[in-house]
JSON list of C-alpha atoms in Angstrom, two decimals:
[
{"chain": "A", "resi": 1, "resn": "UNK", "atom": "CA", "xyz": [96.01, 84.31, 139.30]},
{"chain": "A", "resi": 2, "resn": "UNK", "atom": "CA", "xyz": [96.65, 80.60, 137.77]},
{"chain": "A", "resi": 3, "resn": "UNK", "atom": "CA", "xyz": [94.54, 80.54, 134.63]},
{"chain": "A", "resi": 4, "resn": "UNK", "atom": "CA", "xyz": [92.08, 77.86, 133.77]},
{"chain": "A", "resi": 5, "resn": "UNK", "atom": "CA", "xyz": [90.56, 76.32, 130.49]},
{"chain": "A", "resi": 6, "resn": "UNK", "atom": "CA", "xyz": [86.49, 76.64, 130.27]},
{"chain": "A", "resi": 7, "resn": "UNK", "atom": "CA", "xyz": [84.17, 74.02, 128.93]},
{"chain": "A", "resi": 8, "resn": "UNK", "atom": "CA", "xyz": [84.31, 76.06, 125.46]},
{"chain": "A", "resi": 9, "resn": "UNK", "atom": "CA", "xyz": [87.79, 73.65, 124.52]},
{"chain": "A", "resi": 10, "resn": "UNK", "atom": "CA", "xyz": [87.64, 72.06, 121.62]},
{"chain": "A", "resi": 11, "resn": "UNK", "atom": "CA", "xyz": [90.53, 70.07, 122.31]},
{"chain": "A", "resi": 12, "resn": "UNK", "atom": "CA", "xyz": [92.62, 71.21, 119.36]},
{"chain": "A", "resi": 13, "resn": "UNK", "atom": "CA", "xyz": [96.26, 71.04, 120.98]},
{"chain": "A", "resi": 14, "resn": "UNK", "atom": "CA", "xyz": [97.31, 74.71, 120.22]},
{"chain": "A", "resi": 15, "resn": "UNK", "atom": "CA", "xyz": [97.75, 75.52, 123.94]},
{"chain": "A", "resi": 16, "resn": "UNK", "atom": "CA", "xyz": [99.76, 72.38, 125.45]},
{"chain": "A", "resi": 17, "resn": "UNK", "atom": "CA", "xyz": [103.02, 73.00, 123.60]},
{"chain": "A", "resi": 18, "resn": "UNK", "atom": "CA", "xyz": [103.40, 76.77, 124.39]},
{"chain": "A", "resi": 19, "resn": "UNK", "atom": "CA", "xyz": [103.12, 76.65, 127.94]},
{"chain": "A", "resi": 20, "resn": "UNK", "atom": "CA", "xyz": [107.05, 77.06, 128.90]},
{"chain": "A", "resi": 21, "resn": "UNK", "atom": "CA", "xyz": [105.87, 74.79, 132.43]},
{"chain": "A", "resi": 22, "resn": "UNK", "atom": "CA", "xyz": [103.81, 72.27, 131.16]},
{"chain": "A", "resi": 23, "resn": "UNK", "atom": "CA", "xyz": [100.90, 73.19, 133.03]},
{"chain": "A", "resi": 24, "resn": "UNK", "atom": "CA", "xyz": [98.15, 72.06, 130.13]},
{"chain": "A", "resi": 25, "resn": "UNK", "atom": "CA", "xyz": [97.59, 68.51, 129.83]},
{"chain": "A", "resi": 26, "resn": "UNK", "atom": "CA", "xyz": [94.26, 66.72, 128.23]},
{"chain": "A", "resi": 27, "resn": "UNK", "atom": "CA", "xyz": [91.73, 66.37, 130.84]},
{"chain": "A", "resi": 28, "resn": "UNK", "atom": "CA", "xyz": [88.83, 64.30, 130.70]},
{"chain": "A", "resi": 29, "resn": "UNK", "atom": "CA", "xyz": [86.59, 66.43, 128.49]},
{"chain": "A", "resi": 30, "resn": "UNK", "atom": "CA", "xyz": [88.98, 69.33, 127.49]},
{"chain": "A", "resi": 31, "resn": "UNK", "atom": "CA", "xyz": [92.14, 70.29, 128.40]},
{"chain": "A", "resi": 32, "resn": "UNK", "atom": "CA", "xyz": [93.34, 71.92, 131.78]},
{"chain": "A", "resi": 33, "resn": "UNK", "atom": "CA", "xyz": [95.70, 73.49, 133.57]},
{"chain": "A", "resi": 34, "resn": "UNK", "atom": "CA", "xyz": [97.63, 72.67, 136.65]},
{"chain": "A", "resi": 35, "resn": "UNK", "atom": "CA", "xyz": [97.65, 75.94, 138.63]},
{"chain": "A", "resi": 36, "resn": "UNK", "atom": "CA", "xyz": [100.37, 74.54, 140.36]},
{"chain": "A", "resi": 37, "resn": "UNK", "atom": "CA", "xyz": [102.77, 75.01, 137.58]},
{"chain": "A", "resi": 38, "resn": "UNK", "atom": "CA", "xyz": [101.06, 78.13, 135.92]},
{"chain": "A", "resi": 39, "resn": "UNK", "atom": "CA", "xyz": [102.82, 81.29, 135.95]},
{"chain": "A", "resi": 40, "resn": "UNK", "atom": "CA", "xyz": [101.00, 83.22, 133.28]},
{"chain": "A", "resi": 41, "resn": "UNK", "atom": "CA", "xyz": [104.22, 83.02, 131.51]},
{"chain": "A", "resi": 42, "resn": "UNK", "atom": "CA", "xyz": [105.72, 85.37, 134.51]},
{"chain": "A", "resi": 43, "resn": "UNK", "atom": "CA", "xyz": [109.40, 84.40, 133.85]},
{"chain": "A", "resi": 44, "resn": "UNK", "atom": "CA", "xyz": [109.14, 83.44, 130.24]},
{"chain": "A", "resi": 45, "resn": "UNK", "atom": "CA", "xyz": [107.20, 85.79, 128.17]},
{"chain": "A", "resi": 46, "resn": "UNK", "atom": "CA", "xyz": [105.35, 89.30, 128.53]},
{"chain": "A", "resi": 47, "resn": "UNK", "atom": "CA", "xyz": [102.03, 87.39, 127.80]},
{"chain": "A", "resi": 48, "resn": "UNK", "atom": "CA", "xyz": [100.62, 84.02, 128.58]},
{"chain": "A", "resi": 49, "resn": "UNK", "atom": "CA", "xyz": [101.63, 81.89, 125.53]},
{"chain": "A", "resi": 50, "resn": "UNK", "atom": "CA", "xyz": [98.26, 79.78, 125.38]},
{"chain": "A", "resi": 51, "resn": "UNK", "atom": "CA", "xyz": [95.92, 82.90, 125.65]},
{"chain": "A", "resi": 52, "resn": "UNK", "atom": "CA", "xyz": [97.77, 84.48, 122.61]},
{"chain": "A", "resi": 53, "resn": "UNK", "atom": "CA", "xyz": [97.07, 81.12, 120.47]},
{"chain": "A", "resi": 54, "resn": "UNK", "atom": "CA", "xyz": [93.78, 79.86, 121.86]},
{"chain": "A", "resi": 55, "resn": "UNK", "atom": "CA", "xyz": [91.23, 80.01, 118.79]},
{"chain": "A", "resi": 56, "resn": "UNK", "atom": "CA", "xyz": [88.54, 80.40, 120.94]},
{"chain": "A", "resi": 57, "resn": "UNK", "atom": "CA", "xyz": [89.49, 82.09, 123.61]},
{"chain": "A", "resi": 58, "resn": "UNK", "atom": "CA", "xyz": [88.88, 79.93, 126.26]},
{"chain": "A", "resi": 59, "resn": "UNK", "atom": "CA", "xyz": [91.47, 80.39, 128.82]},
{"chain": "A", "resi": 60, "resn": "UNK", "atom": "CA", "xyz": [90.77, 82.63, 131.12]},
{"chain": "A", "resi": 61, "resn": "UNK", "atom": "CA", "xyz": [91.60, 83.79, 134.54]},
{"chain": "A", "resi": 62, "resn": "UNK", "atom": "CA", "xyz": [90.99, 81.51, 137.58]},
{"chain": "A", "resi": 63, "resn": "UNK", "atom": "CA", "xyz": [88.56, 83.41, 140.27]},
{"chain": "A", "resi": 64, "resn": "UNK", "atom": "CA", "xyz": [89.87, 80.80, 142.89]},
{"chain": "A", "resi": 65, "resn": "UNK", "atom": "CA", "xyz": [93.38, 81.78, 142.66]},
{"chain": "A", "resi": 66, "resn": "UNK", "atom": "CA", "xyz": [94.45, 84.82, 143.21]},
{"chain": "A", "resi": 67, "resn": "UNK", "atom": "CA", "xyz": [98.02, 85.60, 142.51]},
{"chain": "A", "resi": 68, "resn": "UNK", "atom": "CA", "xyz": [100.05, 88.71, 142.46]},
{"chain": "A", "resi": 69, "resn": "UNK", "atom": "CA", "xyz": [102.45, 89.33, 139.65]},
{"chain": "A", "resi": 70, "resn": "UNK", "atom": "CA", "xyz": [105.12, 88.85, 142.44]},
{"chain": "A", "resi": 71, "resn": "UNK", "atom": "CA", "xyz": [103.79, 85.47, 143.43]},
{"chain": "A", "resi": 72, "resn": "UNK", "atom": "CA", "xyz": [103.42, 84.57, 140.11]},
{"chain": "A", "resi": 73, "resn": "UNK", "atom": "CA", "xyz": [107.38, 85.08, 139.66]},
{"chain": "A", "resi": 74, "resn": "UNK", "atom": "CA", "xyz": [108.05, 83.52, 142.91]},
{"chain": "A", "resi": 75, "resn": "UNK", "atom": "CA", "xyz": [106.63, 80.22, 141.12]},
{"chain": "A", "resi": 76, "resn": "UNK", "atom": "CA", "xyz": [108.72, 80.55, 138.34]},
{"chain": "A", "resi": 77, "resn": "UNK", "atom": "CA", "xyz": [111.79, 81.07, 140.19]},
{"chain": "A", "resi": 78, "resn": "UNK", "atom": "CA", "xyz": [111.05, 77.68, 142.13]},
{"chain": "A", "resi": 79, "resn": "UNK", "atom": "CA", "xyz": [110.24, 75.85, 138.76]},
{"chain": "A", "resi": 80, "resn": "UNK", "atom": "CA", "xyz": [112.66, 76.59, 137.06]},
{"chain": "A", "resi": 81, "resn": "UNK", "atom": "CA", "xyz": [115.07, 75.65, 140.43]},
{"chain": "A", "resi": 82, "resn": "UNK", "atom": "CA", "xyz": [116.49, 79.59, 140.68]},
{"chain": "A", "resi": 83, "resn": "UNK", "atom": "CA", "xyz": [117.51, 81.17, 144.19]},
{"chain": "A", "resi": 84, "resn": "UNK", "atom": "CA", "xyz": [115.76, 84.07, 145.08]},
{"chain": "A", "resi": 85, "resn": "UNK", "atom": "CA", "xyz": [118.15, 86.93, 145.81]},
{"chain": "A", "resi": 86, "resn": "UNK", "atom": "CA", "xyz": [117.82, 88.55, 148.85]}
]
C-alpha cells in the first residue's frame, strides 16, 4: 500500500526531505503524498523514512491502495529507470 498523511499534520517539514522519491509535497492544508511515487521506501530503506521521523505519527497506510511488497518494488525499479530481470 501507498501511504497517506492524515489531517493530524502539522506541517512541520520533517517528512518531505526523507522520502528518497519525492512523493510528499505541501498540500493545501497539510502535506501529502503522491501514491504514485510512494514505495514505502521498498528499494531504498528497510522502513519508510517519513514514518520513522513523523512527530506525530500521522502517516499511515492508505486503505485505497493496496500494494504488495512486490508491487511496491516494481515501482521503484521503474522510478528509479532499472530493468527488471527476467
Amino acid at each position: 500500500m501507498a501511504l497517506m498523511i492524515t489531517d493530524e499534520c502539522i506541517n512541520c517539514d520533517v517528512c518531505q526531505p526523507e522520502c528518497p522519491n519525492s512523493a510528499i509535497s505541501p498540500g493545501e492544508e497539510y502535506y501529502e503524498i503522491n501514491p504514485d511515487l510512494c514505495t514505502e521506501c521498498v528499494g531504498h530503506h528497510e522502513e519508510s523514512q517519513c514514518v520513522e521521523v513523523c512527530p506525530v505519527d500521522c502517516i499511515v497506510l492508505n486503505p485505497d491502495i493496496a500494494e504488495t511488497r512486490e508491487q511496491l518494488y516494481k515501482k521503484y525499479l521503474d522510478l528509479t529507470g532499472q530493468a527488471i530481470q527476467g
